[in-house]
PDB file of N, CA and C in Angstrom:
ATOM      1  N   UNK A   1      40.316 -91.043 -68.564  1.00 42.00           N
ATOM      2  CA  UNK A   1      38.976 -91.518 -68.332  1.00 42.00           C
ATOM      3  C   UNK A   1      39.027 -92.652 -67.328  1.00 42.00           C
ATOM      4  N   UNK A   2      38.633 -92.635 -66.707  1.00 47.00           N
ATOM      5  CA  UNK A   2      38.075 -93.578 -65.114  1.00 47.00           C
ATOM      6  C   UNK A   2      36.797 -94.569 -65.706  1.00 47.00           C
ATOM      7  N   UNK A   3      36.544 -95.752 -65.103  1.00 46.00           N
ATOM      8  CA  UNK A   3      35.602 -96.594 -65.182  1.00 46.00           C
ATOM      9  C   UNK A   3      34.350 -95.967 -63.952  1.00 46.00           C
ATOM     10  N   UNK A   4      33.138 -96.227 -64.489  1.00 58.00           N
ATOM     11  CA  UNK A   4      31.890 -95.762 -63.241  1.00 58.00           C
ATOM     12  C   UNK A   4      32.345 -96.884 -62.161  1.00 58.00           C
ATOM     13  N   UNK A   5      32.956 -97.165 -62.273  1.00 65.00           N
ATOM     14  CA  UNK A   5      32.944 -98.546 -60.903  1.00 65.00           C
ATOM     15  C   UNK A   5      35.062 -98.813 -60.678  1.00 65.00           C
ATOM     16  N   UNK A   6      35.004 -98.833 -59.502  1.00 74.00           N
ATOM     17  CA  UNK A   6      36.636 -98.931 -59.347  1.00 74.00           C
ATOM     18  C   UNK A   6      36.986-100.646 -59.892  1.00 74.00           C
ATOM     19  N   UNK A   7      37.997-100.281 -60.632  1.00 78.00           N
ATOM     20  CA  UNK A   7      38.220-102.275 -60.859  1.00 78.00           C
ATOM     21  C   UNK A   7      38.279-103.186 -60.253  1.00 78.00           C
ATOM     22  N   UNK A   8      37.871-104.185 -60.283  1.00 72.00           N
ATOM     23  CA  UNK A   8      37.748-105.154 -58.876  1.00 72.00           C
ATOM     24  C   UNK A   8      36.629-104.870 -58.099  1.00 72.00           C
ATOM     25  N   UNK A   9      35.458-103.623 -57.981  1.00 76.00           N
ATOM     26  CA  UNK A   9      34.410-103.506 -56.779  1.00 76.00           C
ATOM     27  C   UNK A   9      34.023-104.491 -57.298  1.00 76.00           C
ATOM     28  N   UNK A  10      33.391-104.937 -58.391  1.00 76.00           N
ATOM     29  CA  UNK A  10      32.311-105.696 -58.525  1.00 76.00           C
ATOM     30  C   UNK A  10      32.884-107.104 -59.347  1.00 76.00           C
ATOM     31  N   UNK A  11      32.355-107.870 -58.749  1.00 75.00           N
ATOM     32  CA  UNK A  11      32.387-109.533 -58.716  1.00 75.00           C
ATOM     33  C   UNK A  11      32.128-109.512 -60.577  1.00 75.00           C
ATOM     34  N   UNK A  12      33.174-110.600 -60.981  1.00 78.00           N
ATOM     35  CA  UNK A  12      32.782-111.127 -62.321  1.00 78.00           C
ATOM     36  C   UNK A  12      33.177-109.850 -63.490  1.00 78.00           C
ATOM     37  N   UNK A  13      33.456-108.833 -63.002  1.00 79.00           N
ATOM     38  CA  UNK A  13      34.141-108.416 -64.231  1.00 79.00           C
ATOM     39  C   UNK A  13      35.524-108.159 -63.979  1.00 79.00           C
ATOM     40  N   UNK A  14      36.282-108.295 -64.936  1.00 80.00           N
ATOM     41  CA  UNK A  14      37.450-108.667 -65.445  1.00 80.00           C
ATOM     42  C   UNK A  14      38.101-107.074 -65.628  1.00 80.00           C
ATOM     43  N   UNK A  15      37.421-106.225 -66.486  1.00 84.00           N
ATOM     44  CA  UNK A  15      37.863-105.163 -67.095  1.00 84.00           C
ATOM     45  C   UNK A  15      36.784-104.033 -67.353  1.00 84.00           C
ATOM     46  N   UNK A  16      37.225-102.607 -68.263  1.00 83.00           N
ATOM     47  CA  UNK A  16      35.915-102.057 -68.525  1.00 83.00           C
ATOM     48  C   UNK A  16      36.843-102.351 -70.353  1.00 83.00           C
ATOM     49  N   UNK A  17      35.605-100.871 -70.671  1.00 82.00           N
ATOM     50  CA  UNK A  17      35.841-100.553 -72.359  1.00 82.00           C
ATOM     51  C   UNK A  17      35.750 -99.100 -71.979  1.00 82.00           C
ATOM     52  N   UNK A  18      37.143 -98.268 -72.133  1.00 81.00           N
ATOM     53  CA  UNK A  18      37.226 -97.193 -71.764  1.00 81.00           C
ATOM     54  C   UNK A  18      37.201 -96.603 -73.592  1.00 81.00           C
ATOM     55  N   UNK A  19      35.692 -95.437 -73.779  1.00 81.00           N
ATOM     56  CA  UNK A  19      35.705 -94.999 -74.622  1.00 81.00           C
ATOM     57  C   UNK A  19      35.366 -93.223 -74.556  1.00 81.00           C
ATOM     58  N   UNK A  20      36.009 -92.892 -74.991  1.00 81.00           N
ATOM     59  CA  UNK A  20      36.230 -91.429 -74.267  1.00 81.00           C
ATOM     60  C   UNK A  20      35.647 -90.570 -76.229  1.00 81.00           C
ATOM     61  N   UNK A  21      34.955 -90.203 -75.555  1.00 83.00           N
ATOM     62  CA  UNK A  21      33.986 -88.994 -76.650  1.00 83.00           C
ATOM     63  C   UNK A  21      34.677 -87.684 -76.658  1.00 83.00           C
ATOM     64  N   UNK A  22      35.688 -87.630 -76.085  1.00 86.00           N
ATOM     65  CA  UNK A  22      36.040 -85.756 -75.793  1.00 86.00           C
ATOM     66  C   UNK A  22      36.763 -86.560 -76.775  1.00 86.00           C
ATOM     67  N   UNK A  23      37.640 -87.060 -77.101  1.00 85.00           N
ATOM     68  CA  UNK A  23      38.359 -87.568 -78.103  1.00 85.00           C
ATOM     69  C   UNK A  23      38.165 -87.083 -79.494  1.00 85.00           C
ATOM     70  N   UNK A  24      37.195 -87.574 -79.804  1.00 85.00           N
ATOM     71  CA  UNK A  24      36.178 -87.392 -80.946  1.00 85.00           C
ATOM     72  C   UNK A  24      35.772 -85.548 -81.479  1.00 85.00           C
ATOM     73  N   UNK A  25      35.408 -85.268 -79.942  1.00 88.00           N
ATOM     74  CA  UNK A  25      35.067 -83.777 -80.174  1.00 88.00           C
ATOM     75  C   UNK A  25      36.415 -83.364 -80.552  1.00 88.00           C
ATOM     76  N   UNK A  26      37.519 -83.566 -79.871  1.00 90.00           N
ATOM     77  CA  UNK A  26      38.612 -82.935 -80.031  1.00 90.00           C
ATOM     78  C   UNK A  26      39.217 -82.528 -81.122  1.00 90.00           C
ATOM     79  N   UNK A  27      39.247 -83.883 -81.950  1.00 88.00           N
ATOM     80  CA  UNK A  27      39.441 -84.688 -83.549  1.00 88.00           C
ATOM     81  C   UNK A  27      38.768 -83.438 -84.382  1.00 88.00           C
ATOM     82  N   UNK A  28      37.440 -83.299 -84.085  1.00 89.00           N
ATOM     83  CA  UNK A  28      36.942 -82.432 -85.190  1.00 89.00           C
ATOM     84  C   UNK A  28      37.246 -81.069 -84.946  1.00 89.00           C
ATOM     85  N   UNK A  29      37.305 -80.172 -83.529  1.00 93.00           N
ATOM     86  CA  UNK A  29      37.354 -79.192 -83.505  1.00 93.00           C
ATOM     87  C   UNK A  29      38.981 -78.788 -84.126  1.00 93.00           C
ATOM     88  N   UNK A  30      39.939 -79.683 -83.354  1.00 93.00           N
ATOM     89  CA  UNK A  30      41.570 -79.701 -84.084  1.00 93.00           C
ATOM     90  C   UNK A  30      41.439 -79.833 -85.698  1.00 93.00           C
ATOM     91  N   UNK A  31      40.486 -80.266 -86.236  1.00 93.00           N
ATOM     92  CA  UNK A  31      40.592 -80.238 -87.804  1.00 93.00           C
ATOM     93  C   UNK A  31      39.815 -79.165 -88.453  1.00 93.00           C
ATOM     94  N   UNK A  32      38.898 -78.327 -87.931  1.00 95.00           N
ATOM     95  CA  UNK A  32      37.872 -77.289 -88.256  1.00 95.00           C
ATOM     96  C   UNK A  32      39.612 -75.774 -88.069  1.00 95.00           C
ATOM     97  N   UNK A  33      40.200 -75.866 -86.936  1.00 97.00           N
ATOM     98  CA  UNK A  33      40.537 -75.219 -86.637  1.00 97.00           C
ATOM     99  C   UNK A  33      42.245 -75.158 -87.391  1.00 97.00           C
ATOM    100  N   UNK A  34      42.964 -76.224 -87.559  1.00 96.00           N
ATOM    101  CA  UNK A  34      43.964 -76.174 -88.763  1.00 96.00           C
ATOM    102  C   UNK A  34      43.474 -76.476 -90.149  1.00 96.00           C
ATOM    103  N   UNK A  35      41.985 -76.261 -90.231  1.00 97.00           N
ATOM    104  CA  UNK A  35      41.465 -76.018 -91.915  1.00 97.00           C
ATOM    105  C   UNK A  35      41.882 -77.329 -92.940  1.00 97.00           C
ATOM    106  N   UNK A  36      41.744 -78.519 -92.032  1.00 95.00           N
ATOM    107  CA  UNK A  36      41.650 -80.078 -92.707  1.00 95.00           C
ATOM    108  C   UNK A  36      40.462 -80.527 -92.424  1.00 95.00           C
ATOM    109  N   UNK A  37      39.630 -80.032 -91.672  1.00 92.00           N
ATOM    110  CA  UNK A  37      38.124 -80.930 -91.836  1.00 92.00           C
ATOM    111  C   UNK A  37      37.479 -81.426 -93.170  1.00 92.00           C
ATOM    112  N   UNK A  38      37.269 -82.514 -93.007  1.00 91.00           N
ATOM    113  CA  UNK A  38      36.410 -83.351 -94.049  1.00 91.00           C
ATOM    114  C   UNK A  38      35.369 -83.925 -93.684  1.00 91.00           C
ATOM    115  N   UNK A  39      34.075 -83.916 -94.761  1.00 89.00           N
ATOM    116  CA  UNK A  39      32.937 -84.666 -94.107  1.00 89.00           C
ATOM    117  C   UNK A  39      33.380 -86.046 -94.525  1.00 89.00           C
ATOM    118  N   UNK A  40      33.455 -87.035 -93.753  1.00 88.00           N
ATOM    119  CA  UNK A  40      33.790 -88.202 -94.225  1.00 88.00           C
ATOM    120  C   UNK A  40      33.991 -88.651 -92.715  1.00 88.00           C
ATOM    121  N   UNK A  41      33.549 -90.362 -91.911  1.00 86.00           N
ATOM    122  CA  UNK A  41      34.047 -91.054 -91.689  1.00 86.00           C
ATOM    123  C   UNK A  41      35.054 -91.402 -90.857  1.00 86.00           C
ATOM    124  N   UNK A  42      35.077 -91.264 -89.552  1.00 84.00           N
ATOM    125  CA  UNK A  42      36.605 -91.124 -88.856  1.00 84.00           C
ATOM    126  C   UNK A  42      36.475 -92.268 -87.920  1.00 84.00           C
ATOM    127  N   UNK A  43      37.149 -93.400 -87.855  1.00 81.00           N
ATOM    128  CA  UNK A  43      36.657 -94.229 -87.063  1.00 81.00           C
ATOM    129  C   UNK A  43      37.731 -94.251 -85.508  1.00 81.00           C
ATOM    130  N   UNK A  44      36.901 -94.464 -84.679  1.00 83.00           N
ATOM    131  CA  UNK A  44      37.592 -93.955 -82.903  1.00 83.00           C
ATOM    132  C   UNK A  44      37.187 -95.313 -82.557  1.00 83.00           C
ATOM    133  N   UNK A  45      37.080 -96.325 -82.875  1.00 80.00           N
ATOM    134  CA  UNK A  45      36.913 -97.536 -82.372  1.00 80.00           C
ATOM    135  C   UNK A  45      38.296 -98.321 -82.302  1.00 80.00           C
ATOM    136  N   UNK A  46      37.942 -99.794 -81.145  1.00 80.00           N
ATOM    137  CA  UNK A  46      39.549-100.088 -81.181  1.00 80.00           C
ATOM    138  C   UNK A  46      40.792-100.227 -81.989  1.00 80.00           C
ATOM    139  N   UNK A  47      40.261-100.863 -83.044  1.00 76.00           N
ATOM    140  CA  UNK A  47      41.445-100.499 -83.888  1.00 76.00           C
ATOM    141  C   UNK A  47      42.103-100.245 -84.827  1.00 76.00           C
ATOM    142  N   UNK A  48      41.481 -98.294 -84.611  1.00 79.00           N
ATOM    143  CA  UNK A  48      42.013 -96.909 -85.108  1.00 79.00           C
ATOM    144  C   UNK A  48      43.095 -96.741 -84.284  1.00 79.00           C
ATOM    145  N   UNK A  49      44.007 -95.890 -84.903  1.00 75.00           N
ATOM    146  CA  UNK A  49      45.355 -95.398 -83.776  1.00 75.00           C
ATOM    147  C   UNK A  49      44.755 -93.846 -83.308  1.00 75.00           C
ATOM    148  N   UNK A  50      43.440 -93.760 -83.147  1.00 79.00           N
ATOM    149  CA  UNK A  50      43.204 -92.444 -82.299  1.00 79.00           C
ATOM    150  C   UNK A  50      42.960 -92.769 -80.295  1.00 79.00           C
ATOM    151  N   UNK A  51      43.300 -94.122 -80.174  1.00 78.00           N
ATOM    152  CA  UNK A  51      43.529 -94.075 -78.870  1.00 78.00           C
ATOM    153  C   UNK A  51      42.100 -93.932 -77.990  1.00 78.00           C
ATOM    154  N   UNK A  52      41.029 -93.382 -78.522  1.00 83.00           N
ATOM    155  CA  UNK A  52      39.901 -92.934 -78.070  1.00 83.00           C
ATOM    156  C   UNK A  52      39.263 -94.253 -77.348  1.00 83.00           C
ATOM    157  N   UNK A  53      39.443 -95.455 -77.975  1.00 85.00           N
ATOM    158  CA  UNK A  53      38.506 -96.754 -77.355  1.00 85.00           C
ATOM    159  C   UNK A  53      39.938 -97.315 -76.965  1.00 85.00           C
ATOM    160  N   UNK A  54      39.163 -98.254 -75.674  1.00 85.00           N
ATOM    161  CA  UNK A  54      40.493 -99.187 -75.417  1.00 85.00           C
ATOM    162  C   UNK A  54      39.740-100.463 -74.069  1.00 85.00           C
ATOM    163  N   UNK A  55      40.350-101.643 -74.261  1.00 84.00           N
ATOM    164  CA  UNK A  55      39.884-102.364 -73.519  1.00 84.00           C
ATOM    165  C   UNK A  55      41.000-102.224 -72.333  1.00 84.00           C
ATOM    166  N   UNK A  56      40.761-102.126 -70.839  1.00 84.00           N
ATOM    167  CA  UNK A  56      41.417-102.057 -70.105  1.00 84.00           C
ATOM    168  C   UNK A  56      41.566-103.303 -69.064  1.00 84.00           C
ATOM    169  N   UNK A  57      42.288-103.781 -68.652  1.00 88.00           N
ATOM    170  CA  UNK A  57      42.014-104.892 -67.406  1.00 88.00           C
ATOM    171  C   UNK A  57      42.208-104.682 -66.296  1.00 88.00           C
ATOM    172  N   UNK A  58      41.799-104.919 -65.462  1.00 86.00           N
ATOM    173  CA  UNK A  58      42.261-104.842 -63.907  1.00 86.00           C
ATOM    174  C   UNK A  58      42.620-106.040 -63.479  1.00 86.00           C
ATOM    175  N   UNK A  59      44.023-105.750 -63.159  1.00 79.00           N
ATOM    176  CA  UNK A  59      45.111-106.545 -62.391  1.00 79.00           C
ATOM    177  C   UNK A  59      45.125-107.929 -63.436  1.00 79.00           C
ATOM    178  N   UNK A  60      45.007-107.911 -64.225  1.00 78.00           N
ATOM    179  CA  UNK A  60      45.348-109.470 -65.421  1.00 78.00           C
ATOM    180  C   UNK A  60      46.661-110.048 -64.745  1.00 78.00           C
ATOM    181  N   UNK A  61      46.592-111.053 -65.000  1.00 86.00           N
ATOM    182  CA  UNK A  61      47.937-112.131 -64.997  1.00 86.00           C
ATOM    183  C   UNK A  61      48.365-111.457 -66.131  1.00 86.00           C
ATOM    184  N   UNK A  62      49.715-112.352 -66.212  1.00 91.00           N
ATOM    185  CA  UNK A  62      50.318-111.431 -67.745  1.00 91.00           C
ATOM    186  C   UNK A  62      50.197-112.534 -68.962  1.00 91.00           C
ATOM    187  N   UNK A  63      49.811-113.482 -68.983  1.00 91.00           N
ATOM    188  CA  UNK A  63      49.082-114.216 -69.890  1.00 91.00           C
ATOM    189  C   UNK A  63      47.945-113.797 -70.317  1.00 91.00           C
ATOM    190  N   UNK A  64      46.942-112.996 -69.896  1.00 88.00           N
ATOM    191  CA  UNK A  64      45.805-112.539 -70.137  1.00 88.00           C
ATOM    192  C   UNK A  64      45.907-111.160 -70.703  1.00 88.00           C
ATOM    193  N   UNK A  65      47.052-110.284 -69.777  1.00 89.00           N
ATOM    194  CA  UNK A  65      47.058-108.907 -71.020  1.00 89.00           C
ATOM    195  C   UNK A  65      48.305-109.304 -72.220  1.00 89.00           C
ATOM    196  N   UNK A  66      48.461-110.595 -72.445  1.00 93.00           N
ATOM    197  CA  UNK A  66      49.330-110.305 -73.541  1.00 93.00           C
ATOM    198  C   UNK A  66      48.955-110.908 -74.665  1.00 93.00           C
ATOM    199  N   UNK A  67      47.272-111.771 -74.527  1.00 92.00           N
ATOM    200  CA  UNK A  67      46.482-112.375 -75.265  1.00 92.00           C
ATOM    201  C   UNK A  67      45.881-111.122 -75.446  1.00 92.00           C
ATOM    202  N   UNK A  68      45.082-110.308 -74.629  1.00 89.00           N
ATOM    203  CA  UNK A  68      44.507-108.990 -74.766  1.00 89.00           C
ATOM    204  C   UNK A  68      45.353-108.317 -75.691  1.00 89.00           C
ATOM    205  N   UNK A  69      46.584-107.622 -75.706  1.00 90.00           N
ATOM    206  CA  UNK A  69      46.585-107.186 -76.483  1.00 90.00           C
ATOM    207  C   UNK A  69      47.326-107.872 -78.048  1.00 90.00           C
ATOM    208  N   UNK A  70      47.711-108.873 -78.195  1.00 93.00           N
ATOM    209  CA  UNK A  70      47.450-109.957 -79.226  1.00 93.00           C
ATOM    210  C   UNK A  70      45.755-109.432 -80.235  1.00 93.00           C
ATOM    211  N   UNK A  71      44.850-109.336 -79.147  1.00 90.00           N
ATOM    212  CA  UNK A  71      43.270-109.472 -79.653  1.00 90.00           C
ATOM    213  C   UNK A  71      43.487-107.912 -80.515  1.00 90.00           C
ATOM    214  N   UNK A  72      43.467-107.000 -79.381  1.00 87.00           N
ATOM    215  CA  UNK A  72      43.817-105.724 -80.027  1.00 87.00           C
ATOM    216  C   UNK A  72      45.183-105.123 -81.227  1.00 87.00           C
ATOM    217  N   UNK A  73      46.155-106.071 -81.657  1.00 88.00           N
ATOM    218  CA  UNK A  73      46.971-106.014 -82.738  1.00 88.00           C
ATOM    219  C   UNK A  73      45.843-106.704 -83.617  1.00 88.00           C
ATOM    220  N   UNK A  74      45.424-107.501 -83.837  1.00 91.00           N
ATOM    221  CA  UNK A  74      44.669-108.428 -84.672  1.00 91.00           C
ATOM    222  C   UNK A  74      43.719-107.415 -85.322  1.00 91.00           C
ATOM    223  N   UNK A  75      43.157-106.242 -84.518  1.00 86.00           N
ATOM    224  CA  UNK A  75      42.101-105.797 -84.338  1.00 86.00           C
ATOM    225  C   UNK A  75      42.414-104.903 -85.631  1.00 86.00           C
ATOM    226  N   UNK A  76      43.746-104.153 -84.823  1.00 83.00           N
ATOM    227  CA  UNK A  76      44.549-102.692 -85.845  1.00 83.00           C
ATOM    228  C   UNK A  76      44.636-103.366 -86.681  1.00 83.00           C
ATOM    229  N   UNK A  77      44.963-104.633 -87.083  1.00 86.00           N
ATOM    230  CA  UNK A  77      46.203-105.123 -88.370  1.00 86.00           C
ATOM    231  C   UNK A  77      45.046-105.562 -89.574  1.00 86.00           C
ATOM    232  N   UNK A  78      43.494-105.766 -88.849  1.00 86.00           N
ATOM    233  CA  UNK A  78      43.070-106.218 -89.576  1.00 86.00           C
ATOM    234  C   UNK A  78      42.680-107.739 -89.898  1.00 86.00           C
ATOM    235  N   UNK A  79      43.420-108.553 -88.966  1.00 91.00           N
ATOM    236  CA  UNK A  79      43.109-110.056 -88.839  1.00 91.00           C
ATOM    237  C   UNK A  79      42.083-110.007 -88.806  1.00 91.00           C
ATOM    238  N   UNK A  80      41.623-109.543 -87.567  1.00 87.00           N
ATOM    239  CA  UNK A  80      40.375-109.619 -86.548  1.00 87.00           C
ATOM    240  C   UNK A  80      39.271-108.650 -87.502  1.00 87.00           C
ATOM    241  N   UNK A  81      38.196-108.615 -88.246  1.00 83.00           N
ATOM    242  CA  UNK A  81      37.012-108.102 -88.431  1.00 83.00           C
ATOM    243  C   UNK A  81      36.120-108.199 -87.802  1.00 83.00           C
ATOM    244  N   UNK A  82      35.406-107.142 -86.743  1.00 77.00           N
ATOM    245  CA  UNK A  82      34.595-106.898 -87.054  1.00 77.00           C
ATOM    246  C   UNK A  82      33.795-106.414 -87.862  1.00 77.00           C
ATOM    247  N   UNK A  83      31.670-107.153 -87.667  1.00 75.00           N
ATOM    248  CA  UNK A  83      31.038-106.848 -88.869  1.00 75.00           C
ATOM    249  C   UNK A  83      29.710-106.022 -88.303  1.00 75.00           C
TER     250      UNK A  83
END
């Protein structure tokens, strides 16, 4: 998945939020089709290990993607709640 805008065209942003929906479709049709589908709940947000969401940066110092992904362990591990 590509950002609508190349990184760096535009002034003041830093990064995108690459969230890819074929993901999702994929998830269910792969589970309809090896006969594990469940109605229940599947979360594709950052941090699930389905890879589907992800914050990306363009060109970071390496102090900045290693706080980034610091944010995103916090995220998986559970430190970090979101509500």
């Amino acid at each position: 998945m590509r950002p609508g805008q190349a990184c760096g065209s535009e002034a003041g942003f830093a990064g995108y939020v690459k969230s890819e929906i074929g993901a999702e479709l994929e998830f269910a049709v792969d589970a309809v089709l090896n006969d594990t589908f469940a109605a229940e709940q599947v979360r594709f947000g950052i941090a699930s290990a389905t890879g589907a969401t992800d914050f990306v940066l363009c060109d970071a110092a390496p102090e900045t993607a290693a706080t980034m992904d610091k944010v995103k362990a916090d995220l998986a591990s559970g430190v970090i709640v979101i509500q």
